[in-house]
Short mmCIF file of C-alpha atoms in Angstrom, two decimals:
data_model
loop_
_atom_site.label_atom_id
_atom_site.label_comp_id
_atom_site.label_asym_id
_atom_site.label_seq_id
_atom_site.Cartn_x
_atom_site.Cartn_y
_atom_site.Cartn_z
CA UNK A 1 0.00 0.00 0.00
CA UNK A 2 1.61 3.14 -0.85
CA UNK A 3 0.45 6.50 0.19
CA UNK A 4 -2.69 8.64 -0.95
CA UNK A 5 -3.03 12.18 -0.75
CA UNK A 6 -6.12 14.30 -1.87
CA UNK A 7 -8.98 15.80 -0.88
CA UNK A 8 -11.96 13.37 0.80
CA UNK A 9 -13.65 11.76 -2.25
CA UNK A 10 -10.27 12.24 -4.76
CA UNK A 11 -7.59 10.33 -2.93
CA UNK A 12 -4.72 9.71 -5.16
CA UNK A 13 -2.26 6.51 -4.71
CA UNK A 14 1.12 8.01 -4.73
CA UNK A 15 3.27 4.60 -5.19
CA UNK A 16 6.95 6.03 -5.16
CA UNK A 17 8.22 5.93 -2.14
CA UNK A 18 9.12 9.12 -0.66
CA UNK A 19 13.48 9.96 -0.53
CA UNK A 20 12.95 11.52 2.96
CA UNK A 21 9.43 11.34 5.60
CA UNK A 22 9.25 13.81 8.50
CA UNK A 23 6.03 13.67 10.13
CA UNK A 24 7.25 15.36 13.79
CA UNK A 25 4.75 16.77 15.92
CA UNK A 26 5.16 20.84 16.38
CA UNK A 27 5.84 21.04 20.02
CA UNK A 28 6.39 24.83 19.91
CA UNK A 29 7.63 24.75 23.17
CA UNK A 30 9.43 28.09 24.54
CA UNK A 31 11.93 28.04 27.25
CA UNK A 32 12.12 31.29 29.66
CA UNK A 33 15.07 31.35 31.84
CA UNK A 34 15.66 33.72 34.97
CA UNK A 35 18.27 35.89 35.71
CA UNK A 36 19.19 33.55 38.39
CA UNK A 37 19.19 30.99 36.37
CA UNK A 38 16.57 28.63 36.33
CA UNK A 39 14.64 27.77 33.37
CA UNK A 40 10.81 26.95 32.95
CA UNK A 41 9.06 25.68 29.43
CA UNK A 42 5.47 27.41 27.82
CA UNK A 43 3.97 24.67 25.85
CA UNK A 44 0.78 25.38 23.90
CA UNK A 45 -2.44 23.43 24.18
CA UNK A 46 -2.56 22.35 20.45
CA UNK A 47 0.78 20.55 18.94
CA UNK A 48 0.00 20.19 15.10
CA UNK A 49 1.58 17.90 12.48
CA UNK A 50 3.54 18.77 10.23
CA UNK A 51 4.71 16.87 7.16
CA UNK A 52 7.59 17.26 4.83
CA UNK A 53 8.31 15.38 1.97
CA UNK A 54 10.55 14.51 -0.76
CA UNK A 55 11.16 12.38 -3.20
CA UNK A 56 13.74 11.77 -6.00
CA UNK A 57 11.74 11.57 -8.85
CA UNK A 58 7.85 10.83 -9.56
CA UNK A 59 5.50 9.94 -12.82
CA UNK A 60 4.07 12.75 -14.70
CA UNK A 61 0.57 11.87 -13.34
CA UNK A 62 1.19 12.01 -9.49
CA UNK A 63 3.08 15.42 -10.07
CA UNK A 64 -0.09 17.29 -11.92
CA UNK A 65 -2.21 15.90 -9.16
CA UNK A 66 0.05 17.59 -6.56
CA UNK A 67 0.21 20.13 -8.23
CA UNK A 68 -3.48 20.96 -8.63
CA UNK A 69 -3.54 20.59 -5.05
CA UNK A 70 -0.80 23.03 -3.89
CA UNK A 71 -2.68 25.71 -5.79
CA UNK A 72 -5.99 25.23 -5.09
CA UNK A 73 -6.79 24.52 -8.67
CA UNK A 74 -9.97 22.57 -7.68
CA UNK A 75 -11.56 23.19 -4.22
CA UNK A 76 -9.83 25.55 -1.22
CA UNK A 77 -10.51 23.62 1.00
CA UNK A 78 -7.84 21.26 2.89
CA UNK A 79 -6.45 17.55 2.23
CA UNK A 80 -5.73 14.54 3.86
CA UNK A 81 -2.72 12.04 3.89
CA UNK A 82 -3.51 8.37 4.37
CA UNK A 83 -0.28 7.27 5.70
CA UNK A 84 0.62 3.28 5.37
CA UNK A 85 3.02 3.84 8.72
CA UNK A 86 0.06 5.49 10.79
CA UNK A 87 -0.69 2.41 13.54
CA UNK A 88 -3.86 4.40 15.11
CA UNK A 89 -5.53 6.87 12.64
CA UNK A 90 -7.19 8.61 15.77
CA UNK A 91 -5.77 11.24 17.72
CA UNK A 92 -3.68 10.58 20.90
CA UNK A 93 -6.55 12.02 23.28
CA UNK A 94 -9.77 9.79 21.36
CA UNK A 95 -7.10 6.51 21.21
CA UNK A 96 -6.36 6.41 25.12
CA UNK A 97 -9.89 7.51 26.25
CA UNK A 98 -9.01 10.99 27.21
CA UNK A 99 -10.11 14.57 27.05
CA UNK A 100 -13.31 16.60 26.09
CA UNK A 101 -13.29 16.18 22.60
CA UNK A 102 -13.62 13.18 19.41
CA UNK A 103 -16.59 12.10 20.29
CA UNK A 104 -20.83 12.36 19.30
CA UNK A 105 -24.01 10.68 20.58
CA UNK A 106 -27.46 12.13 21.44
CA UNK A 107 -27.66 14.14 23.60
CA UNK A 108 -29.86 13.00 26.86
CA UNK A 109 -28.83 9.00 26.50
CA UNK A 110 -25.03 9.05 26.75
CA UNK A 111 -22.78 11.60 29.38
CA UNK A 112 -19.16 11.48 28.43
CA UNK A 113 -17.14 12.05 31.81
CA UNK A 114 -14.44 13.65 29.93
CA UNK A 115 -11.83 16.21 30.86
CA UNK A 116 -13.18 17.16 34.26
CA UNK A 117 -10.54 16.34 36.11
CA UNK A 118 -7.99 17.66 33.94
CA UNK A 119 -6.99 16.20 29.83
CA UNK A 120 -4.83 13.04 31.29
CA UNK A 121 -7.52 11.35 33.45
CA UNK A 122 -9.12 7.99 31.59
CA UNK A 123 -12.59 9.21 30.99
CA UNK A 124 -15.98 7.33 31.45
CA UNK A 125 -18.79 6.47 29.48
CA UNK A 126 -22.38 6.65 31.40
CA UNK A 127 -25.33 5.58 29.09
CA UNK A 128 -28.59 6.79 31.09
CA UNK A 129 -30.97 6.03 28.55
CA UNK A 130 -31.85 3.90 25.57
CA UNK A 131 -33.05 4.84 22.39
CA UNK A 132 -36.67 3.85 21.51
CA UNK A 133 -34.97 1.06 18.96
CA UNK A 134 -33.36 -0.41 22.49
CA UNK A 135 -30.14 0.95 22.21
CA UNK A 136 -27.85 4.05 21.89
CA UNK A 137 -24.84 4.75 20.42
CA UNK A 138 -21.61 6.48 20.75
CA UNK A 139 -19.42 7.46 17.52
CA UNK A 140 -15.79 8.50 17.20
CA UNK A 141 -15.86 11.97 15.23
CA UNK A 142 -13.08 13.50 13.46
CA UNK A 143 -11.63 16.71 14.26
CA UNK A 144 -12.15 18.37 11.33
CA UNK A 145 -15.73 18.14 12.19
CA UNK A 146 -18.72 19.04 10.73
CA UNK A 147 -16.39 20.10 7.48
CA UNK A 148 -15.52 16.28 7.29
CA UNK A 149 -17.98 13.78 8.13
CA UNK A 150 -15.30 11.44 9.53
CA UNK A 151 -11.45 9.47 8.80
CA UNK A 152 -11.22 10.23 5.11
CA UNK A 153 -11.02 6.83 3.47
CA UNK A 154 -11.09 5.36 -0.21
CA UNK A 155 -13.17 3.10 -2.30
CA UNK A 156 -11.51 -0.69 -1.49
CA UNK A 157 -9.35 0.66 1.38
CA UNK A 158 -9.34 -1.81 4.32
CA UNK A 159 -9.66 -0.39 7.91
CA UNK A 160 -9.55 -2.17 11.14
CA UNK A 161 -11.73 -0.79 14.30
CA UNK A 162 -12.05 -1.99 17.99
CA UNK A 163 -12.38 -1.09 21.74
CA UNK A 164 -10.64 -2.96 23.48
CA UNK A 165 -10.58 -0.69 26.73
CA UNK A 166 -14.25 -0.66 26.74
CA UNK A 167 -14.40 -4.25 25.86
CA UNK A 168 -12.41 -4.93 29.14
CA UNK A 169 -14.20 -2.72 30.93
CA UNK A 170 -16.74 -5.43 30.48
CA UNK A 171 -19.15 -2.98 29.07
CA UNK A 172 -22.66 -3.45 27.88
CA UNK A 173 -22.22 -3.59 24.21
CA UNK A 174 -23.89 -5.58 21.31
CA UNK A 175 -22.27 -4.54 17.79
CA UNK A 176 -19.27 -2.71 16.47
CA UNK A 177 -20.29 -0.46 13.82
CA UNK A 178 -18.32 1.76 10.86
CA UNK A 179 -20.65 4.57 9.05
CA UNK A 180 -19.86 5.28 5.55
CA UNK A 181 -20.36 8.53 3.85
CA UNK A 182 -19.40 9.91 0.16
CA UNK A 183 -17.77 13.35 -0.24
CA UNK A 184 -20.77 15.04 0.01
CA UNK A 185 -21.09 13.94 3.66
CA UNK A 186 -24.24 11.82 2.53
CA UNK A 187 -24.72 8.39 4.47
CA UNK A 188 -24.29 5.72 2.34
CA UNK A 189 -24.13 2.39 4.55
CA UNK A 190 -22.80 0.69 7.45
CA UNK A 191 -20.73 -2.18 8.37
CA UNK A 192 -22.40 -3.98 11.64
CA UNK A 193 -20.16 -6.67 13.60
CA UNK A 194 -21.96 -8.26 16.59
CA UNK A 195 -19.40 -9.86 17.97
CA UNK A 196 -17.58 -7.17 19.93
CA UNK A 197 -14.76 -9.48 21.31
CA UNK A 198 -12.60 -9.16 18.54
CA UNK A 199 -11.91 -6.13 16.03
CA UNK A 200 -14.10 -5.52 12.95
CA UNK A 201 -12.10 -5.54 10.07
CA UNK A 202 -14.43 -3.93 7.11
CA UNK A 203 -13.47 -2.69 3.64
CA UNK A 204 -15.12 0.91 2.03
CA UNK A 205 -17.77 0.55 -0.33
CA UNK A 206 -17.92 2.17 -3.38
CA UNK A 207 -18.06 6.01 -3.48
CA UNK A 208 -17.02 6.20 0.54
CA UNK A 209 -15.20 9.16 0.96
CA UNK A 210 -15.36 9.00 5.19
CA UNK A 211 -15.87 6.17 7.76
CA UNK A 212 -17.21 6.79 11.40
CA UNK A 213 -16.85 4.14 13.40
CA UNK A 214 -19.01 3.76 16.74
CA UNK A 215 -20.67 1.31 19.43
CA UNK A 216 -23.84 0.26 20.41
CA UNK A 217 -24.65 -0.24 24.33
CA UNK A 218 -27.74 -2.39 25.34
CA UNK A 219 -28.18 -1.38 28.43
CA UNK A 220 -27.24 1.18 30.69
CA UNK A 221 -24.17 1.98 33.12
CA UNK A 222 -21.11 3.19 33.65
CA UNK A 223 -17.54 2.24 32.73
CA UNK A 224 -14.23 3.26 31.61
CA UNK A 225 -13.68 4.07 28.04
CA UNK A 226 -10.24 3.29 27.56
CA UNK A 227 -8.03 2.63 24.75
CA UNK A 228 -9.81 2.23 21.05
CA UNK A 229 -7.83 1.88 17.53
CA UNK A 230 -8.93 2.44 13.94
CA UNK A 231 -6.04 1.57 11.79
CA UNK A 232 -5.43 1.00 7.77
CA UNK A 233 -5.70 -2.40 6.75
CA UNK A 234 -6.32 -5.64 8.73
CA UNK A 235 -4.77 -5.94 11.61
CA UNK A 236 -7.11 -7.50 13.95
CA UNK A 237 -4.30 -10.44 14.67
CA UNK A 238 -1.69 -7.64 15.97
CA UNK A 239 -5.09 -6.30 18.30
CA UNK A 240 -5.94 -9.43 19.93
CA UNK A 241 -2.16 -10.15 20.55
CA UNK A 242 -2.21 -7.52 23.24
CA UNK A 243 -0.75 -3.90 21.03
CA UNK A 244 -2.34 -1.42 21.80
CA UNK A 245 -0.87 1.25 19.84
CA UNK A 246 -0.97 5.09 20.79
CA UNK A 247 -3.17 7.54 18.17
CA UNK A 248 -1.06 9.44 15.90
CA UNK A 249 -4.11 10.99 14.26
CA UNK A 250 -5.24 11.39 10.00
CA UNK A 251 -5.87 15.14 10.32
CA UNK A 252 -6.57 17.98 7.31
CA UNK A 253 -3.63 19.23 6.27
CA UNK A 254 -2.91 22.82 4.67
CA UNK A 255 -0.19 22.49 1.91
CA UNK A 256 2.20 25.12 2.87
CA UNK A 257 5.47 24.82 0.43
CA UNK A 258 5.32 22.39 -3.02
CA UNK A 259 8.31 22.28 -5.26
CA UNK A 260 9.43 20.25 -8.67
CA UNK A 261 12.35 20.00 -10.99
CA UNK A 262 11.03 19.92 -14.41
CA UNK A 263 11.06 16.13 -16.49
CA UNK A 264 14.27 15.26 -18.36
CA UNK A 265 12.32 14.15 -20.83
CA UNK A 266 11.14 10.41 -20.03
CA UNK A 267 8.24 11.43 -18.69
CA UNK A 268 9.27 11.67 -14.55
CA UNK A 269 9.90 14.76 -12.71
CA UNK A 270 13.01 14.78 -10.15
CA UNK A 271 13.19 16.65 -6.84
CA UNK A 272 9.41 16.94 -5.80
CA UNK A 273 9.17 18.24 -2.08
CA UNK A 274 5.88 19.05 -0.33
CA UNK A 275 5.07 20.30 3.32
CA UNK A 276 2.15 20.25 5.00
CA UNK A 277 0.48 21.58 8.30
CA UNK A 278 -2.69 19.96 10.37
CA UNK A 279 -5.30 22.54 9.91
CA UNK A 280 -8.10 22.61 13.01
CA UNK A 281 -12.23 23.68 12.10
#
């Protein structure tokens, strides 16, 4: 699988590999240090992605569509970057079960004890109330939301998606579920998995630009939420060994810088580089 790059709903497989991969967080962390010496650190609430690129040389095709992208030839909006090395497409927060924000249910059946103890406590889940069908849900949102209707995905593209903190937890669920939705955030189906001892592994549908995934409780309570993973591919075996690995997020990207040698004539272009920064709603 190589890497695609696009906007939700025109994903493009870019199969060289890239010459050189940064993907650091920015910690944009100051340090402030006293006449007398000692030093403190400022570190800001939000530390966004940043990606920079490069590659050596790339067909004609991949280039134009990079191109059209850098300049906002086609839509202003932002992209995304489906990255084959991303373990946990969800953010650090929504992958151990922490903090205010990543998730959705209605309102008046689920409480989210989230955040008020501070953005590093585990939070809990309390369901007070099922829905008239006997059951209520709770869905993993993306950050870009209500822009994006969820993870950007592609037609074909396999995902993996569990709980296994909740699962421990021993809570009351009955089915694993992943929402599709087409780039016009319009619902187009959903993959249902009733057995929620083991990780749903589901492929996109045609014309799915976004998955959601979620859980449905039958019954009410409280428990911890706890670690959950959504990852490319299948990898349901590596889940039920016992890894658990940490959320290093699929978030919109701004292209910021976009470069390219012109072809030597055999139809390649040499020296493509392209940075990118996570862009918030």
């Amino acid at each position: 699988m190589g890497m695609w790059i696009g906007r939700p709903g025109s994903l493009r497989e870019i199969t060289d590999g890239a010459a050189s991969f940064d993907r650091s967080p920015d910690l944009a962390v100051v340090e402030f240090r006293s006449l007398a010496g000692g030093v403190t650190t400022w570190a800001p609430p939000v530390r966004p992605r940043r990606l920079k690129l490069a590659w050596d040389a790339m067909q004609r095709d991949d280039v134009m569509h990079l191109d059209r992208l850098a300049r906002r030839l086609d839509a202003p909006g932002p992209v995304a970057v489906l990255d084959p090395l991303t373990r946990n497409l969800f953010t650090g927060s929504q992958a151990a079960g922490r903090g205010a924000d990543g998730w959705a249910w209605v309102p008046g059946e689920i409480v989210l004890h989230a955040g008020q103890a501070g953005p590093y406590v585990p939070n809990s889940v309390s369901v007070e109330k099922l829905g008239t069908s006997g059951g209520t849900e709770l869905y993993w949102s993306h950050g870009y939301g209500p822009m994006w209707a969820g993870h950007p995905v592609t037609p074909n593209l396999v995902v993996t998606w569990w709980v296994p903190g909740l699962h421990a937890a021993g809570a009351a669920l009955d089915a694993l579920k992943i929402h599709w939705h087409n780039a016009a955030n319009e619902y187009l189906s959903v993959t249902t998995q009733t057995d929620v001892s083991r990780p749903v592994v589901a492929t996109a549908p045609a014309g799915a630009a976004y998955c959601t995934p979620s859980v449905r409780f039958k019954a009410t309570g409280m428990w911890l939420m706890g670690e959950s993973v959504l990852a490319l591919g299948d990898v349901a075996a590596e889940l039920l060994s016992g890894q658990r690995p940490s959320g290093e997020g699929c978030p919109a990207y701004s292209i910021t810088k976009y470069s390219h040698a012109p072809s030597d004539g055999d139809g390649a272009f040499r020296d493509i580089g392209l940075e990118l920064v996570e862009v918030t709603a």
